[in-house]
Short mmCIF file of C-alpha atoms in Angstrom, two decimals:
data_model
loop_
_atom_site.label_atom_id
_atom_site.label_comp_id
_atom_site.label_asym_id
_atom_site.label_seq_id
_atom_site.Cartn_x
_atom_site.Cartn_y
_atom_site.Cartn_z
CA UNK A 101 0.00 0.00 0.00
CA UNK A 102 0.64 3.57 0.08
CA UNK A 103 2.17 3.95 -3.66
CA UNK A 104 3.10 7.27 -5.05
CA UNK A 105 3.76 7.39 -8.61
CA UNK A 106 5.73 10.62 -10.85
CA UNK A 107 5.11 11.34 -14.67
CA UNK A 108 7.35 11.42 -16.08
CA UNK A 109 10.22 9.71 -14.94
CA UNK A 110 12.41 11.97 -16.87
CA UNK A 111 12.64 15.18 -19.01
CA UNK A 112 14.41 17.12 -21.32
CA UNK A 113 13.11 20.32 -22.54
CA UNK A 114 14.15 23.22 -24.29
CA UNK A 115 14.99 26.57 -22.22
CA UNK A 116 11.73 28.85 -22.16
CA UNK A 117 9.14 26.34 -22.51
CA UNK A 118 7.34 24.56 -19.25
CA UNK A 119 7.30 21.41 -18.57
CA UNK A 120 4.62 19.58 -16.37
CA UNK A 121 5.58 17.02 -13.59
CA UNK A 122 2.56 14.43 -12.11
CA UNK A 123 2.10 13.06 -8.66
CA UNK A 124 -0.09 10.11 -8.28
CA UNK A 125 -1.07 8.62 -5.24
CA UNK A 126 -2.14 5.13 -6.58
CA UNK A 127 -3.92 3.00 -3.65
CA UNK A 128 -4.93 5.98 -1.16
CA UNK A 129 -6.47 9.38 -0.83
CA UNK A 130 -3.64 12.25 -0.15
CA UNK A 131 -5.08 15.46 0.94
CA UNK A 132 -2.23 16.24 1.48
CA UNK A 133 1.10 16.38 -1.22
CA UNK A 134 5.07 17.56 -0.88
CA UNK A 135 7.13 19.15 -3.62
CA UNK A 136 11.08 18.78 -3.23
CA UNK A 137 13.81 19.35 -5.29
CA UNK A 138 17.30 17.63 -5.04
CA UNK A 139 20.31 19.29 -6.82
CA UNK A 140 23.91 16.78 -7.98
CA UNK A 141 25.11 15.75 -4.87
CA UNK A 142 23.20 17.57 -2.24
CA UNK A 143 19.81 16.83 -0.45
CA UNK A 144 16.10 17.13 -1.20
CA UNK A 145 14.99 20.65 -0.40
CA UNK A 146 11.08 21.27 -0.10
CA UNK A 147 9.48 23.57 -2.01
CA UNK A 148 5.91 23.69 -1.57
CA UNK A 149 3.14 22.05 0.75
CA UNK A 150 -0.21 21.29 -1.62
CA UNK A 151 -3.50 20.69 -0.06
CA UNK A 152 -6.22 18.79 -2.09
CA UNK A 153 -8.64 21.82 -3.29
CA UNK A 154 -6.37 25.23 -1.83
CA UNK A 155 -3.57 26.98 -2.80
CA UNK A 156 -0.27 25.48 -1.93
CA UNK A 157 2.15 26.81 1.06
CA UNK A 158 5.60 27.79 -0.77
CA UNK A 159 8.98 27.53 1.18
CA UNK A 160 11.06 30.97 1.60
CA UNK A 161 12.61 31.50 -1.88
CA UNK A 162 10.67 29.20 -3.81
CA UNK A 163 8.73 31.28 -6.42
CA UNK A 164 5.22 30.57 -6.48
CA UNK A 165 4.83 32.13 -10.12
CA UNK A 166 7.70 30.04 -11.84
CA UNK A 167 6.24 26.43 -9.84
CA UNK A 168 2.98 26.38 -10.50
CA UNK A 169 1.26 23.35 -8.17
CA UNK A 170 -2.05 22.32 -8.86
CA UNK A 171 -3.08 19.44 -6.31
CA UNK A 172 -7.53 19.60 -8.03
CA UNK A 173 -7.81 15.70 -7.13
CA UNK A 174 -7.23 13.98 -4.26
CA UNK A 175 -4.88 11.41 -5.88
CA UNK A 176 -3.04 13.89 -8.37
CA UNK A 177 -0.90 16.96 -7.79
CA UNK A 178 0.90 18.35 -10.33
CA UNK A 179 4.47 21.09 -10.53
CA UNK A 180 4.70 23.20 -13.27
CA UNK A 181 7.78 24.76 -14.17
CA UNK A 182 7.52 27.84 -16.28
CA UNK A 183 9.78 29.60 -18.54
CA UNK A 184 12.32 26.81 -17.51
CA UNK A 185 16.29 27.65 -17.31
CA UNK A 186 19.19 25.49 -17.30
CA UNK A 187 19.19 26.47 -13.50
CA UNK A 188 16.08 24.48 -12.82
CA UNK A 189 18.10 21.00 -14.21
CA UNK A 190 17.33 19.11 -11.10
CA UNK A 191 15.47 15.91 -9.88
CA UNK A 192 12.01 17.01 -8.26
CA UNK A 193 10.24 14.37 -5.89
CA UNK A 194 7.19 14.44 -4.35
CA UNK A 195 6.02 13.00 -1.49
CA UNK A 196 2.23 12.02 0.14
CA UNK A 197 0.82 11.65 3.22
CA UNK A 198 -1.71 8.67 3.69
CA UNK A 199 -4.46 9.56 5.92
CA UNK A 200 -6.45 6.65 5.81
CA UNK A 201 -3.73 4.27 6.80
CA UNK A 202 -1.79 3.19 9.02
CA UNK A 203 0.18 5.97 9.91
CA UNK A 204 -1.77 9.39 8.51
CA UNK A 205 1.20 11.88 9.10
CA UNK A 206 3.63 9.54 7.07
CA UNK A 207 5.21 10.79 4.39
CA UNK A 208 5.13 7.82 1.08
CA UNK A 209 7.78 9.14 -1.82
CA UNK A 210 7.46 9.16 -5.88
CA UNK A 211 10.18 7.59 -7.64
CA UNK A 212 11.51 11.21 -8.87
CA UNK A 213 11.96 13.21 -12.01
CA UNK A 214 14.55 14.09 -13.55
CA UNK A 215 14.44 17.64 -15.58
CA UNK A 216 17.15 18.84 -17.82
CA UNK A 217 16.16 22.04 -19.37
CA UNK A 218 18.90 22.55 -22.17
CA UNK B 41 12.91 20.78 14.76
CA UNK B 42 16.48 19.89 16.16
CA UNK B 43 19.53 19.79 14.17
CA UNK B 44 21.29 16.55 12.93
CA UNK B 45 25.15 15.69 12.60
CA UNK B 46 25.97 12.54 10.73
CA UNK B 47 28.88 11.18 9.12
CA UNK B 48 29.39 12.07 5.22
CA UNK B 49 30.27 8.35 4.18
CA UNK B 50 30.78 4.52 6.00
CA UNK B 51 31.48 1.34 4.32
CA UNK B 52 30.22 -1.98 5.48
CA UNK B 53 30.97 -5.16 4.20
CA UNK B 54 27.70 -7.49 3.19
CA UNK B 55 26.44 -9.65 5.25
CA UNK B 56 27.73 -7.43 8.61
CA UNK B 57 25.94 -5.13 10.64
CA UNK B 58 26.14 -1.49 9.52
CA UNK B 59 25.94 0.84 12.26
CA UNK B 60 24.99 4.52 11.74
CA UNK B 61 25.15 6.81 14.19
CA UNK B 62 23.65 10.19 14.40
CA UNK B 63 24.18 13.11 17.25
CA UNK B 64 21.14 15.45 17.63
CA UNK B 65 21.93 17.26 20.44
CA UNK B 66 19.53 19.64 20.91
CA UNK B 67 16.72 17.59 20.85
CA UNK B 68 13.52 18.00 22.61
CA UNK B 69 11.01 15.90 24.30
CA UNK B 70 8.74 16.21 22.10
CA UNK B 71 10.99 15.46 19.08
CA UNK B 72 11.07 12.18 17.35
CA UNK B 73 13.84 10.37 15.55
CA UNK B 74 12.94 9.63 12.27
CA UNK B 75 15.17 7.57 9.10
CA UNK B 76 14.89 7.71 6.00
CA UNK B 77 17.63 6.28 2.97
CA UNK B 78 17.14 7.25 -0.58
CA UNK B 79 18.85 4.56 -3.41
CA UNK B 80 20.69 6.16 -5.95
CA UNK B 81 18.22 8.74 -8.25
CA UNK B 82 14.82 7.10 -6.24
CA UNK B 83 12.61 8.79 -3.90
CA UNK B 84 13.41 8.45 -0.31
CA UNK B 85 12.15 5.95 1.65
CA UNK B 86 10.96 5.06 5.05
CA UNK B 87 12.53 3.02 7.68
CA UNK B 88 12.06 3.45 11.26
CA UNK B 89 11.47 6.03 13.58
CA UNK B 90 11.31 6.35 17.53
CA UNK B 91 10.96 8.88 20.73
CA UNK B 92 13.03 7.18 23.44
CA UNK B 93 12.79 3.50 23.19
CA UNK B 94 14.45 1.49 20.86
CA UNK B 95 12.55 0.18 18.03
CA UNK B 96 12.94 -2.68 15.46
CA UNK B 97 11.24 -3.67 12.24
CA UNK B 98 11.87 -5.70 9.38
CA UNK B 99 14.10 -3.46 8.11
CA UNK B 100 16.27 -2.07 11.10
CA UNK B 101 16.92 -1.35 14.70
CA UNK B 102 17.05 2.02 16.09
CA UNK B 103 18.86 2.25 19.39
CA UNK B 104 18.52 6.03 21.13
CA UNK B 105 20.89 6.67 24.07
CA UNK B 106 18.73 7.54 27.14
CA UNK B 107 19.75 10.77 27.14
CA UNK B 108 18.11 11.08 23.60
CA UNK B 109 21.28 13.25 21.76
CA UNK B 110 21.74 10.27 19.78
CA UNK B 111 20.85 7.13 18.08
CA UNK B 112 21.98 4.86 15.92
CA UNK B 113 20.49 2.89 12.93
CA UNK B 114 21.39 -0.60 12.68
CA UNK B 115 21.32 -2.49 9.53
CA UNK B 116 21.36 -5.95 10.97
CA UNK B 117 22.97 -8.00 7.71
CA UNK B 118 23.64 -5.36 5.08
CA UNK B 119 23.43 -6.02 1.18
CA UNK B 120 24.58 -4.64 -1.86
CA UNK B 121 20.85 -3.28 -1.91
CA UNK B 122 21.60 -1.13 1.12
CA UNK B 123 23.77 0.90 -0.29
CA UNK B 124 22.19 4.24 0.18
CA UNK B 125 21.99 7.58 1.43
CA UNK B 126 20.59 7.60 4.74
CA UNK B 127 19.00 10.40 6.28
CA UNK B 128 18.77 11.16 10.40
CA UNK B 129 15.71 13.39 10.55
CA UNK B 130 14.66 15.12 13.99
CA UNK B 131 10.96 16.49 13.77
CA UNK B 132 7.97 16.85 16.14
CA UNK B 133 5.31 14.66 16.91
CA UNK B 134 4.35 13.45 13.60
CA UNK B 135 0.48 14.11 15.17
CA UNK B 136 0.85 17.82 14.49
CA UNK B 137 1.98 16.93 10.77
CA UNK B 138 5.20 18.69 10.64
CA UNK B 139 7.37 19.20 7.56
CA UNK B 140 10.22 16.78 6.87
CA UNK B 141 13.74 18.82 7.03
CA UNK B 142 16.24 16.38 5.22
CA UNK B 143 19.81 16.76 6.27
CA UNK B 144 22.97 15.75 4.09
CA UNK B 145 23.22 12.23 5.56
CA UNK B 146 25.49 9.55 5.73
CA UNK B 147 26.62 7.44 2.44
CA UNK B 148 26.65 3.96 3.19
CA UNK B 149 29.10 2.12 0.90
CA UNK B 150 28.13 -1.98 1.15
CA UNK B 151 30.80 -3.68 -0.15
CA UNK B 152 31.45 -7.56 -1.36
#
């Protein structure tokens, strides 16, 4: 139980253009959804909290107009990166909490995405 | 949430016990010790988490001095699949649904 699933598993895209990153909670209700990123080397940093149906809570720093997070279902939430830049080349992960199960404040992880803006 | 100090990188050879400590000095009693590991370019997953007394799973053991400034994560017969990043996490009662602050971690090498 508590599977989280990321589309896709890996990106390239063209500076300027956006690119659009799913989260998938496949066997359980998340009302709740986590945005990180992780650069080379170094560890996952969050970037946003997303509730199921409200606007989602951005870290200090992270701008809210370049990662757009839609979280409209309770089993999808999804990161869109605008206007991308080489800068943004990282692997984003997202996370899920489980409320229904066993233990609701648990955080279950996606596999990751890898973005490479070019 | 409390601060974390683990070593960068350990090796283990398979089939031993891999031992990873963590120091988290400042913790408070209302803090819990948390672990995660992430594989190379996976998500991070759960292992084992605890308040004072030791726990143990199918995974791993977590021993936490009685003073609670550290613990240590114990990897009872470590493969080749182990080899991870593992993350010593401090947060707060997981009730109130606090964030997840992710350190640097240790690397754990397992070796043949």
């Amino acid at each position: 139980g508590a599977v989280v699933s990321q589309h896709p598993s890996w990106v390239i895209c063209k500076s300027g253009t956006s690119v659009k990153i799913e989260c998938r909670s496949l066997d359980f209700q998340a009302t709740t959804m986590f945005w990180y990123r992780q650069f080379p080397k170094q560890s996952l940093m969050l970037m946003a909290t997303s509730n199921e149906g409200s606007k989602a809570t951005y870290e200090q720093g992270v701008e809210k107009d370049k990662f757009l997070i839609n979280h409209a279902s309770l089993t999808l939430s999804t990161l869109t990166v605008t206007s991308a830049h080489p800068e943004d080349s990282s692997f984003y992960i997202c996370s899920a909490r489980d409320p229904g199960g066993q233990n609701p404040y648990e955080q279950y992880f996606g596999p990751g995405t890898r973005l490479t803006v070019t | 949430d409390a601060k974390t100090t683990q070593p960068t990188s350990m090796d283990c050879a398979e089939g031993r016990a891999a031992n990873l400590p963590c120091n988290h000095s400042t913790i408070s009693g209302n803090e819990y010790v948390y672990w995660y590991r992430q594989i190379h370019s996976q998500g991070p997953q759960y292992i084992i988490h605890g308040l004072k007394n030791n726990e143990t799973n199918e995974m791993a053991s977590l021993i936490i001095t009685e003073d609670r400034k550290s613990s240590t994560l114990i990897l009872p017969h470590a493969t080749l699949r182990d080899t991870a990043v593992y993350y010593c996490i401090v947060r707060v009662d997981p009730g109130t649904a606090s964030k997840l602050t992710f350190g640097t971690g240790t690397r754990l090498q397992v070796t043949l």
